[in-house]
C-alpha positions as semicolon CSV with decimal commas, in nm:
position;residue;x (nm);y (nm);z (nm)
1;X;-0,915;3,466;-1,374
2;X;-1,000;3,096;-1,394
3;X;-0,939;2,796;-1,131
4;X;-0,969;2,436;-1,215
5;X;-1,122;2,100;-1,064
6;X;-1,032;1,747;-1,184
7;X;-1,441;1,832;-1,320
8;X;-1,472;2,188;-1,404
9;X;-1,340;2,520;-1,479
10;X;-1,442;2,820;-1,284
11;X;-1,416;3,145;-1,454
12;X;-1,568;3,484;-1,519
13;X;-1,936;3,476;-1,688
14;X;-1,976;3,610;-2,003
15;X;-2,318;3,715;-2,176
16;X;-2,399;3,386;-2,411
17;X;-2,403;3,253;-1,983
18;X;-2,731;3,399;-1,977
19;X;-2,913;3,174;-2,154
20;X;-2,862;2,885;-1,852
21;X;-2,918;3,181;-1,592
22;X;-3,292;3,177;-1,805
23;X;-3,277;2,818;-1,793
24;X;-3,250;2,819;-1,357
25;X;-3,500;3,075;-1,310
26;X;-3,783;2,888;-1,457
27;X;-3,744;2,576;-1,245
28;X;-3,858;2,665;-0,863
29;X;-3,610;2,387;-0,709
30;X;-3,305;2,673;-0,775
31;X;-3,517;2,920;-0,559
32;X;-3,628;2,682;-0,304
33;X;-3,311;2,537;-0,260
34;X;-3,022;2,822;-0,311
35;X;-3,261;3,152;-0,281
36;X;-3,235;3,190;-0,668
37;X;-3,313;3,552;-0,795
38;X;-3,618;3,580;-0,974
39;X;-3,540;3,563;-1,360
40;X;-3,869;3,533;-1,505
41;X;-3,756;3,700;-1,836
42;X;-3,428;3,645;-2,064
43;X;-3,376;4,037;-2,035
44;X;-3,365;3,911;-1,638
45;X;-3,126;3,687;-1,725
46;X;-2,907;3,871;-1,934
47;X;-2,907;4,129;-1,610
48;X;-2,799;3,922;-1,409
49;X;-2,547;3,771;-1,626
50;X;-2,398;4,156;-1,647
51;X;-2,419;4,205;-1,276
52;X;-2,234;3,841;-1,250
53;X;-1,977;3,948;-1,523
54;X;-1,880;4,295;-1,310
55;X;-1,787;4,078;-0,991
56;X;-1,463;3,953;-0,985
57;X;-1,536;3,706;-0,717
58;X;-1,895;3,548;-0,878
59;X;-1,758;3,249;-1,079
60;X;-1,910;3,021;-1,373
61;X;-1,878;2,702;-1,251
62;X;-1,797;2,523;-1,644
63;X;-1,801;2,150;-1,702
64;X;-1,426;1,998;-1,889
65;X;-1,625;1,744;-2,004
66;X;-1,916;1,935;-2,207
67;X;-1,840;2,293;-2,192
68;X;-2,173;2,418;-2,075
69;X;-2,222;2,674;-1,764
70;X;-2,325;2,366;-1,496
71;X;-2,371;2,632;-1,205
72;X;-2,232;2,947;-1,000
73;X;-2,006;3,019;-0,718
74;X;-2,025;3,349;-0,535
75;X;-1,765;3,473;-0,304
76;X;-1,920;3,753;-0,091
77;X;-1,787;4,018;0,174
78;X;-1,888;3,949;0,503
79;X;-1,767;4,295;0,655
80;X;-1,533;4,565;0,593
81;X;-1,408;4,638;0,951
82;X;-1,025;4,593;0,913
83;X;-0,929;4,629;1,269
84;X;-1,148;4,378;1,347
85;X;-1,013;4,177;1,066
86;X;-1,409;4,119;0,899
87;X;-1,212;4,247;0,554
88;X;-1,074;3,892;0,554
89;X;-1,392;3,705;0,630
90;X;-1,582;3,596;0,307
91;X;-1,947;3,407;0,276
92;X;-1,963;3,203;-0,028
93;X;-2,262;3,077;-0,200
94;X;-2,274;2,820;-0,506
95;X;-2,549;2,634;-0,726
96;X;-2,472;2,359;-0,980
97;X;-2,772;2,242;-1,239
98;X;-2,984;1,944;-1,117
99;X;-2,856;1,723;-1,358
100;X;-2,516;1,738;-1,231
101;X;-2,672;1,652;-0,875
102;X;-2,459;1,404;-0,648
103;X;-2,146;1,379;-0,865
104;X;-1,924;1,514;-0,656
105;X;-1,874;1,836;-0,846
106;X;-1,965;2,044;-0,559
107;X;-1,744;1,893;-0,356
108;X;-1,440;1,955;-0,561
109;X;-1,554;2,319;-0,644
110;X;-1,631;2,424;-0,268
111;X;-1,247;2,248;-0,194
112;X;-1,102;2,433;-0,429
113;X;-1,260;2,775;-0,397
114;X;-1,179;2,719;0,028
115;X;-0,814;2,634;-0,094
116;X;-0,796;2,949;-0,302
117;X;-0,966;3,175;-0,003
118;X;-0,734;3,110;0,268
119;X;-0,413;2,990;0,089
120;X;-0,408;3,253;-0,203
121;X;-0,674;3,562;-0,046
122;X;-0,555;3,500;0,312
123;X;-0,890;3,488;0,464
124;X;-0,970;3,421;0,845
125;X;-1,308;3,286;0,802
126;X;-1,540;3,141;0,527
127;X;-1,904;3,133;0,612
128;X;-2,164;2,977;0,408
129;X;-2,583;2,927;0,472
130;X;-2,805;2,717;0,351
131;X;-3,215;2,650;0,376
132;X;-3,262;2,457;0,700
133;X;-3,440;2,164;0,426
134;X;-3,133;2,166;0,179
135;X;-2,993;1,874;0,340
136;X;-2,719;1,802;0,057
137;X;-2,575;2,169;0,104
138;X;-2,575;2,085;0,519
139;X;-2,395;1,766;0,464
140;X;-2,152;1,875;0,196
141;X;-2,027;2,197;0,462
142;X;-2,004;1,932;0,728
143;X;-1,797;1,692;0,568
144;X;-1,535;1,987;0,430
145;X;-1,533;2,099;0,785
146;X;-1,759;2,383;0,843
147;X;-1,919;2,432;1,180
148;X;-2,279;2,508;1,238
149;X;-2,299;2,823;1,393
150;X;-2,617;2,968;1,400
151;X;-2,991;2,953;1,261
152;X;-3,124;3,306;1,122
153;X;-3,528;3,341;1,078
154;X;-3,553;3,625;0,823
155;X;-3,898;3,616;0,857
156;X;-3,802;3,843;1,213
157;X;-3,649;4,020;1,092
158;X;-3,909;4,170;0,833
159;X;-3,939;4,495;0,991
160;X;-3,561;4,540;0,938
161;X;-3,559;4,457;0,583
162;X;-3,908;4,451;0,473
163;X;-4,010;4,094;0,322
164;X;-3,738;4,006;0,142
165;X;-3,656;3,668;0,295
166;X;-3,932;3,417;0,400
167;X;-3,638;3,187;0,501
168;X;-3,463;3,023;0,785
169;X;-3,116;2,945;0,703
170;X;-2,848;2,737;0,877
171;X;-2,499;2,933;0,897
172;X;-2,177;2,707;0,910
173;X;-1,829;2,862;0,931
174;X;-1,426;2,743;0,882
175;X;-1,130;2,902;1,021
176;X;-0,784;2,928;0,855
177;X;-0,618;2,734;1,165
178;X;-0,926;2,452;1,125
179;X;-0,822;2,428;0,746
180;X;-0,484;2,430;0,797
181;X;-0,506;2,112;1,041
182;X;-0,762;1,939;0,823
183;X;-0,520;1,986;0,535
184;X;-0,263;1,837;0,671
């Protein structure tokens, strides 16, 4: 499957992706600003290039203009209860290279992909989080109309899930009906 912005193409990864995936996990500002996995090796990369390639909802994020891999949108499930209608609740989480920084890019992906949750997936909800200091992420969900909800500490939570997270993350959500009257 592939969606388009006036900028990019979003589409499935395939494995010459990795090489960019190698590319992110050497700079620190990917992990300190989007939780970036660890890729300290190209075999790393190539992993996660196959575990991005199996997910039909993890996206390339592909420039019109130069044809290079410029970042990645997820779509994640955010529960699986269907009577309490969490099936149709999705978290999404994106990246786009540094260079591409404050061109609006991210704007017109995050647009699109909330277009193509609720209007073509019928979702209720779309959630997304970002590091309390990523002030560009904060701003961008703001301005498309996501709500601040809630502020998570991982670091708590450590003797839930071991020390996985060292983070504190800002949650923001949108509703179908607030979409639907922003749309408009």
């Amino acid at each position: 499957m592939s969606l388009e912005t006036k900028q990019t193409k979003l589409r499935t990864f395939e494995l010459e992706d990795s090489e960019v995936l190698y590319k992110w996990g050497q700079n620190p500002v990917y992990k300190k600003r989007a939780g970036y996995p660890d890729v300290k090796t190209r075999q790393d990369a190539v992993n996660l290039c196959k575990t991005y390639m199996k997910s039909s909802l993890t996206f390339a994020i592909e420039s019109k203009k130069t044809h290079e891999v410029i970042g990645v949108f997820e779509i994640n499930e955010r529960g699986i209860d269907e009577t309490s209608g969490l099936d149709r609740t999705k978290e999404v989480g994106f990246l786009v290279d540094q260079s591409f920084w404050g061109q609006g890019i991210m704007t017109e992906v995050l647009s699109r992909m909330i277009d193509y949750l609720f209007k073509d997936l019928n979702q209720l909800e779309v959630w997304a989080a970002c590091y309390i200091d990523n002030e560009g992420c904060q701003h961008l969900l703001k301005k498309l109309g996501f709500n601040y909800m809630y502020q998570l500490d991982y670091s708590q939570l450590t003797s839930f899930i071991g020390d996985l997270f060292e983070s504190v993350e800002n949650y923001y959500r949108l509703t179908q009906s607030q979409y639907m009257t922003l749309s408009r």
